[in-house]
């Protein structure tokens, strides 16, 4: 796992508006679980949302009462965040080098769909550096639910069609990666299951906003997405897709009182 290559960063910028419009959010149960594992409420907490993208998690954390600062390296993604969440402070940076002082006093450093673009040997110590004692690092990903047949079938089709397709990022490996850094940290995990129902066009736009498709480019992605449209209409004949997610969460606290 390492930081995003420049090509991928630019590719995400090329689909920034699509990302903002089509990507799923996160259910309230996620933030309940973050509070449970961290041991304190998000209301009033100082939170860094790193790799904030278009601000999907930033907005939800602010709605929960957190005092959010967004951190995002991509220009177009940052522009979408500013437009959609003008009240959230934004810093242009990445997680491997956070531009904040030691023990900056943050209660939470969060990564939504983003930690796999960092170098854990750098990003985890950086998070611990800017957290207050007893603060927490939280990592989460919406992953297509492997226990839902149509979602598993779609992932298998994409893997066959697209050599090198890597759908799930670092979600399952995150706890072991953190333990392997030798920092004495004790990650805890939860898996939450949830769904959202969207028009087929939104589902296809969501797929197209994934990093693999963004790098592939619209011309090469078009026939793959057209085939997915046909396959999904056999399952969802009314053109409304019930997306099913297994939401992987890892939380690790900075030692302290």
mmCIF file of C-alpha atoms in Angstrom:
data_model
loop_
_atom_site.group_PDB
_atom_site.id
_atom_site.type_symbol
_atom_site.label_atom_id
_atom_site.label_comp_id
_atom_site.label_asym_id
_atom_site.label_seq_id
_atom_site.Cartn_x
_atom_site.Cartn_y
_atom_site.Cartn_z
ATOM 1 C CA UNK A 1 0.000 0.000 0.000
ATOM 2 C CA UNK A 2 1.410 3.414 -0.928
ATOM 3 C CA UNK A 3 0.426 6.932 -1.824
ATOM 4 C CA UNK A 4 -1.576 7.568 -4.990
ATOM 5 C CA UNK A 5 0.421 7.921 -8.184
ATOM 6 C CA UNK A 6 0.016 11.305 -9.854
ATOM 7 C CA UNK A 7 -1.963 9.649 -12.655
ATOM 8 C CA UNK A 8 -4.558 8.375 -10.191
ATOM 9 C CA UNK A 9 -4.851 11.753 -8.451
ATOM 10 C CA UNK A 10 -5.496 13.439 -11.810
ATOM 11 C CA UNK A 11 -7.936 10.673 -12.766
ATOM 12 C CA UNK A 12 -10.000 11.297 -9.646
ATOM 13 C CA UNK A 13 -10.025 14.990 -10.499
ATOM 14 C CA UNK A 14 -11.439 14.072 -13.918
ATOM 15 C CA UNK A 15 -14.484 12.426 -12.281
ATOM 16 C CA UNK A 16 -14.885 14.803 -9.319
ATOM 17 C CA UNK A 17 -18.422 15.962 -10.169
ATOM 18 C CA UNK A 18 -19.488 12.380 -10.908
ATOM 19 C CA UNK A 19 -17.962 11.264 -7.601
ATOM 20 C CA UNK A 20 -19.884 13.941 -5.679
ATOM 21 C CA UNK A 21 -23.167 13.049 -7.366
ATOM 22 C CA UNK A 22 -23.029 9.247 -7.383
ATOM 23 C CA UNK A 23 -20.930 7.931 -4.490
ATOM 24 C CA UNK A 24 -22.810 6.566 -1.466
ATOM 25 C CA UNK A 25 -22.657 8.224 1.911
ATOM 26 C CA UNK A 26 -22.496 6.380 5.239
ATOM 27 C CA UNK A 27 -25.272 5.262 7.607
ATOM 28 C CA UNK A 28 -25.666 6.696 11.119
ATOM 29 C CA UNK A 29 -24.583 3.297 12.498
ATOM 30 C CA UNK A 30 -21.050 4.006 11.260
ATOM 31 C CA UNK A 31 -20.712 7.084 13.437
ATOM 32 C CA UNK A 32 -22.330 5.250 16.352
ATOM 33 C CA UNK A 33 -19.603 2.608 16.000
ATOM 34 C CA UNK A 34 -16.830 5.227 15.769
ATOM 35 C CA UNK A 35 -18.082 6.790 19.009
ATOM 36 C CA UNK A 36 -18.288 3.385 20.700
ATOM 37 C CA UNK A 37 -14.754 2.372 19.742
ATOM 38 C CA UNK A 38 -13.245 5.797 20.399
ATOM 39 C CA UNK A 39 -14.995 6.096 23.759
ATOM 40 C CA UNK A 40 -16.324 9.635 23.363
ATOM 41 C CA UNK A 41 -18.973 11.468 21.287
ATOM 42 C CA UNK A 42 -18.351 13.135 17.958
ATOM 43 C CA UNK A 43 -20.393 16.173 18.990
ATOM 44 C CA UNK A 44 -17.876 18.923 19.696
ATOM 45 C CA UNK A 45 -14.901 16.775 18.683
ATOM 46 C CA UNK A 46 -12.071 18.226 16.553
ATOM 47 C CA UNK A 47 -11.896 16.007 13.474
ATOM 48 C CA UNK A 48 -9.544 15.802 10.504
ATOM 49 C CA UNK A 49 -11.178 14.157 7.470
ATOM 50 C CA UNK A 50 -8.110 13.144 5.450
ATOM 51 C CA UNK A 51 -8.461 12.319 1.767
ATOM 52 C CA UNK A 52 -11.794 14.073 2.088
ATOM 53 C CA UNK A 53 -12.519 14.028 -1.632
ATOM 54 C CA UNK A 54 -15.732 15.897 -2.370
ATOM 55 C CA UNK A 55 -16.660 16.082 1.315
ATOM 56 C CA UNK A 56 -19.132 13.218 1.657
ATOM 57 C CA UNK A 57 -17.832 12.164 5.087
ATOM 58 C CA UNK A 58 -16.933 15.729 6.081
ATOM 59 C CA UNK A 59 -20.550 16.834 5.745
ATOM 60 C CA UNK A 60 -21.886 13.863 7.679
ATOM 61 C CA UNK A 61 -19.349 14.352 10.478
ATOM 62 C CA UNK A 62 -20.283 18.019 10.732
ATOM 63 C CA UNK A 63 -23.976 17.057 10.862
ATOM 64 C CA UNK A 64 -23.046 14.834 13.794
ATOM 65 C CA UNK A 65 -21.758 17.919 15.625
ATOM 66 C CA UNK A 66 -18.028 17.501 14.952
ATOM 67 C CA UNK A 67 -15.742 20.462 14.241
ATOM 68 C CA UNK A 68 -14.344 19.226 10.925
ATOM 69 C CA UNK A 69 -11.263 20.228 8.971
ATOM 70 C CA UNK A 70 -11.006 18.563 5.557
ATOM 71 C CA UNK A 71 -7.656 17.532 4.064
ATOM 72 C CA UNK A 72 -7.610 16.819 0.309
ATOM 73 C CA UNK A 73 -4.780 16.940 -2.270
ATOM 74 C CA UNK A 74 -6.792 16.938 -5.521
ATOM 75 C CA UNK A 75 -7.710 20.307 -7.022
ATOM 76 C CA UNK A 76 -11.024 19.354 -8.639
ATOM 77 C CA UNK A 77 -12.098 17.189 -5.705
ATOM 78 C CA UNK A 78 -11.303 20.095 -3.376
ATOM 79 C CA UNK A 79 -13.347 22.441 -5.574
ATOM 80 C CA UNK A 80 -16.366 20.126 -5.266
ATOM 81 C CA UNK A 81 -15.884 20.046 -1.490
ATOM 82 C CA UNK A 82 -15.753 23.841 -1.297
ATOM 83 C CA UNK A 83 -18.882 24.155 -3.418
ATOM 84 C CA UNK A 84 -20.874 21.565 -1.483
ATOM 85 C CA UNK A 85 -19.604 22.377 2.013
ATOM 86 C CA UNK A 86 -18.481 26.007 2.067
ATOM 87 C CA UNK A 87 -18.442 26.127 5.868
ATOM 88 C CA UNK A 88 -15.847 23.362 6.279
ATOM 89 C CA UNK A 89 -12.193 24.511 6.444
ATOM 90 C CA UNK A 90 -10.079 22.826 3.764
ATOM 91 C CA UNK A 91 -6.333 22.163 3.712
ATOM 92 C CA UNK A 92 -4.661 20.970 0.506
ATOM 93 C CA UNK A 93 -2.403 18.134 1.648
ATOM 94 C CA UNK A 94 -2.132 14.349 1.942
ATOM 95 C CA UNK A 95 -2.071 11.963 4.858
ATOM 96 C CA UNK A 96 1.623 11.090 4.616
ATOM 97 C CA UNK A 97 2.616 14.636 5.646
ATOM 98 C CA UNK A 98 -0.080 16.432 7.650
ATOM 99 C CA UNK A 99 0.661 20.168 7.885
ATOM 100 C CA UNK A 100 -0.193 20.468 11.575
ATOM 101 C CA UNK A 101 1.890 20.814 14.729
ATOM 102 C CA UNK A 102 2.808 17.919 17.011
ATOM 103 C CA UNK A 103 -0.063 17.116 19.386
ATOM 104 C CA UNK A 104 -2.268 19.549 17.495
ATOM 105 C CA UNK A 105 -5.115 18.374 19.694
ATOM 106 C CA UNK A 106 -7.351 16.610 17.199
ATOM 107 C CA UNK A 107 -9.752 14.101 18.702
ATOM 108 C CA UNK A 108 -10.172 12.076 15.499
ATOM 109 C CA UNK A 109 -8.254 11.572 12.281
ATOM 110 C CA UNK A 110 -10.634 9.896 9.835
ATOM 111 C CA UNK A 111 -10.168 8.359 6.413
ATOM 112 C CA UNK A 112 -13.264 7.589 4.322
ATOM 113 C CA UNK A 113 -12.428 5.419 1.300
ATOM 114 C CA UNK A 114 -8.935 6.933 1.298
ATOM 115 C CA UNK A 115 -6.380 5.316 3.625
ATOM 116 C CA UNK A 116 -5.270 2.783 0.996
ATOM 117 C CA UNK A 117 -3.776 5.706 -0.958
ATOM 118 C CA UNK A 118 -1.282 6.391 1.847
ATOM 119 C CA UNK A 119 1.955 4.780 2.997
ATOM 120 C CA UNK A 120 0.921 3.339 6.392
ATOM 121 C CA UNK A 121 4.476 3.632 7.717
ATOM 122 C CA UNK A 122 4.071 7.392 7.300
ATOM 123 C CA UNK A 123 0.338 8.069 7.641
ATOM 124 C CA UNK A 124 -0.213 6.192 10.909
ATOM 125 C CA UNK A 125 2.631 7.953 12.768
ATOM 126 C CA UNK A 126 1.396 11.229 11.293
ATOM 127 C CA UNK A 127 -2.086 10.598 12.664
ATOM 128 C CA UNK A 128 -0.699 9.686 16.088
ATOM 129 C CA UNK A 129 1.471 12.833 16.009
ATOM 130 C CA UNK A 130 -1.432 15.262 15.552
ATOM 131 C CA UNK A 131 -3.939 13.453 17.796
ATOM 132 C CA UNK A 132 -4.393 14.299 21.432
ATOM 133 C CA UNK A 133 -3.608 11.497 23.912
ATOM 134 C CA UNK A 134 -6.653 9.237 23.850
ATOM 135 C CA UNK A 135 -7.647 10.454 20.376
ATOM 136 C CA UNK A 136 -8.432 7.986 17.625
ATOM 137 C CA UNK A 137 -7.602 7.138 14.023
ATOM 138 C CA UNK A 138 -10.623 5.759 12.134
ATOM 139 C CA UNK A 139 -10.519 4.132 8.702
ATOM 140 C CA UNK A 140 -13.596 3.026 6.796
ATOM 141 C CA UNK A 141 -14.637 1.721 3.410
ATOM 142 C CA UNK A 142 -17.936 0.914 1.708
ATOM 143 C CA UNK A 143 -17.252 -2.476 0.091
ATOM 144 C CA UNK A 144 -19.734 -4.303 -2.205
ATOM 145 C CA UNK A 145 -21.288 -6.877 0.113
ATOM 146 C CA UNK A 146 -19.810 -10.278 -0.832
ATOM 147 C CA UNK A 147 -22.781 -12.053 0.776
ATOM 148 C CA UNK A 148 -25.266 -10.503 -1.664
ATOM 149 C CA UNK A 149 -25.347 -12.652 -4.824
ATOM 150 C CA UNK A 150 -25.801 -9.941 -7.456
ATOM 151 C CA UNK A 151 -23.066 -7.762 -5.914
ATOM 152 C CA UNK A 152 -20.636 -10.689 -5.749
ATOM 153 C CA UNK A 153 -21.468 -11.586 -9.346
ATOM 154 C CA UNK A 154 -20.783 -8.029 -10.479
ATOM 155 C CA UNK A 155 -17.404 -7.957 -8.759
ATOM 156 C CA UNK A 156 -16.509 -11.294 -10.378
ATOM 157 C CA UNK A 157 -17.504 -9.976 -13.834
ATOM 158 C CA UNK A 158 -15.419 -6.863 -13.410
ATOM 159 C CA UNK A 159 -12.419 -8.861 -12.210
ATOM 160 C CA UNK A 160 -12.662 -11.125 -15.275
ATOM 161 C CA UNK A 161 -13.159 -8.231 -17.665
ATOM 162 C CA UNK A 162 -10.548 -5.870 -16.254
ATOM 163 C CA UNK A 163 -7.129 -7.426 -15.541
ATOM 164 C CA UNK A 164 -5.731 -5.970 -12.351
ATOM 165 C CA UNK A 165 -9.129 -4.841 -11.115
ATOM 166 C CA UNK A 166 -8.840 -4.304 -7.365
ATOM 167 C CA UNK A 167 -12.221 -3.571 -5.898
ATOM 168 C CA UNK A 168 -11.815 -3.608 -2.143
ATOM 169 C CA UNK A 169 -8.724 -1.539 -1.429
ATOM 170 C CA UNK A 170 -7.069 -2.219 1.921
ATOM 171 C CA UNK A 171 -10.157 -2.739 4.080
ATOM 172 C CA UNK A 172 -9.556 -6.350 5.232
ATOM 173 C CA UNK A 173 -5.815 -5.876 5.725
ATOM 174 C CA UNK A 174 -5.862 -2.566 7.629
ATOM 175 C CA UNK A 175 -5.769 -3.973 11.216
ATOM 176 C CA UNK A 176 -2.881 -6.331 10.470
ATOM 177 C CA UNK A 177 -0.975 -3.604 8.627
ATOM 178 C CA UNK A 178 -1.313 -1.300 11.644
ATOM 179 C CA UNK A 179 -0.257 -4.015 14.086
ATOM 180 C CA UNK A 180 2.755 -4.760 11.882
ATOM 181 C CA UNK A 181 4.130 -1.224 12.173
ATOM 182 C CA UNK A 182 5.592 -1.998 15.614
ATOM 183 C CA UNK A 183 3.993 1.021 17.288
ATOM 184 C CA UNK A 184 2.144 -0.971 19.950
ATOM 185 C CA UNK A 185 -1.248 0.048 18.595
ATOM 186 C CA UNK A 186 -4.381 -2.067 19.064
ATOM 187 C CA UNK A 187 -6.861 -1.657 16.217
ATOM 188 C CA UNK A 188 -10.487 -2.675 16.705
ATOM 189 C CA UNK A 189 -12.882 -3.470 13.885
ATOM 190 C CA UNK A 190 -16.539 -3.562 12.953
ATOM 191 C CA UNK A 191 -18.373 -4.631 9.799
ATOM 192 C CA UNK A 192 -21.740 -2.977 9.209
ATOM 193 C CA UNK A 193 -24.208 -3.976 6.509
ATOM 194 C CA UNK A 194 -26.445 -1.436 4.818
ATOM 195 C CA UNK A 195 -28.139 -0.695 1.510
ATOM 196 C CA UNK A 196 -29.256 2.220 -0.617
ATOM 197 C CA UNK A 197 -31.561 2.141 -3.641
ATOM 198 C CA UNK A 198 -30.616 4.320 -6.617
ATOM 199 C CA UNK A 199 -31.468 4.621 -10.316
ATOM 200 C CA UNK A 200 -29.396 2.345 -12.536
ATOM 201 C CA UNK A 201 -27.719 5.404 -14.072
ATOM 202 C CA UNK A 202 -26.508 6.493 -10.633
ATOM 203 C CA UNK A 203 -25.127 3.039 -9.916
ATOM 204 C CA UNK A 204 -23.219 3.035 -13.202
ATOM 205 C CA UNK A 205 -21.909 6.542 -12.492
ATOM 206 C CA UNK A 206 -20.758 5.295 -9.084
ATOM 207 C CA UNK A 207 -18.846 2.466 -10.767
ATOM 208 C CA UNK A 208 -17.341 4.918 -13.226
ATOM 209 C CA UNK A 209 -16.052 7.070 -10.367
ATOM 210 C CA UNK A 210 -13.957 4.228 -8.949
ATOM 211 C CA UNK A 211 -10.217 4.674 -9.341
ATOM 212 C CA UNK A 212 -9.799 1.808 -11.815
ATOM 213 C CA UNK A 213 -12.426 3.195 -14.197
ATOM 214 C CA UNK A 214 -11.178 6.759 -13.737
ATOM 215 C CA UNK A 215 -7.670 5.740 -14.784
ATOM 216 C CA UNK A 216 -9.057 3.608 -17.617
ATOM 217 C CA UNK A 217 -10.762 6.639 -19.133
ATOM 218 C CA UNK A 218 -14.303 7.080 -20.480
ATOM 219 C CA UNK A 219 -13.742 5.538 -23.912
ATOM 220 C CA UNK A 220 -12.362 2.252 -22.576
ATOM 221 C CA UNK A 221 -14.811 2.186 -19.671
ATOM 222 C CA UNK A 222 -17.938 2.711 -21.810
ATOM 223 C CA UNK A 223 -18.349 -0.860 -23.173
ATOM 224 C CA UNK A 224 -17.756 -2.374 -19.719
ATOM 225 C CA UNK A 225 -20.389 -0.135 -18.160
ATOM 226 C CA UNK A 226 -22.797 -0.845 -21.032
ATOM 227 C CA UNK A 227 -22.463 -4.567 -20.359
ATOM 228 C CA UNK A 228 -23.045 -3.959 -16.645
ATOM 229 C CA UNK A 229 -26.198 -2.039 -17.491
ATOM 230 C CA UNK A 230 -27.541 -4.999 -19.467
ATOM 231 C CA UNK A 231 -26.617 -7.491 -16.747
ATOM 232 C CA UNK A 232 -28.216 -5.420 -13.994
ATOM 233 C CA UNK A 233 -31.469 -4.950 -15.884
ATOM 234 C CA UNK A 234 -31.868 -8.720 -15.690
ATOM 235 C CA UNK A 235 -31.801 -8.411 -11.879
ATOM 236 C CA UNK A 236 -33.445 -5.000 -11.410
ATOM 237 C CA UNK A 237 -35.992 -4.842 -14.220
ATOM 238 C CA UNK A 238 -37.482 -1.589 -12.899
ATOM 239 C CA UNK A 239 -34.120 0.179 -13.317
ATOM 240 C CA UNK A 240 -33.619 0.772 -9.597
ATOM 241 C CA UNK A 241 -30.604 -0.893 -8.019
ATOM 242 C CA UNK A 242 -30.462 -1.858 -4.349
ATOM 243 C CA UNK A 243 -26.754 -1.432 -3.688
ATOM 244 C CA UNK A 244 -25.553 -3.577 -0.795
ATOM 245 C CA UNK A 245 -22.499 -2.615 1.228
ATOM 246 C CA UNK A 246 -20.355 -4.209 3.891
ATOM 247 C CA UNK A 247 -18.888 -1.186 5.649
ATOM 248 C CA UNK A 248 -15.457 -2.051 7.048
ATOM 249 C CA UNK A 249 -14.355 0.093 10.004
ATOM 250 C CA UNK A 250 -11.029 0.060 11.831
ATOM 251 C CA UNK A 251 -10.417 2.315 14.839
ATOM 252 C CA UNK A 252 -7.153 2.625 16.775
ATOM 253 C CA UNK A 253 -6.632 4.929 19.731
ATOM 254 C CA UNK A 254 -3.518 6.884 20.522
ATOM 255 C CA UNK A 255 -2.281 5.727 23.944
ATOM 256 C CA UNK A 256 -2.992 8.164 26.722
ATOM 257 C CA UNK A 257 -5.393 9.015 29.496
#
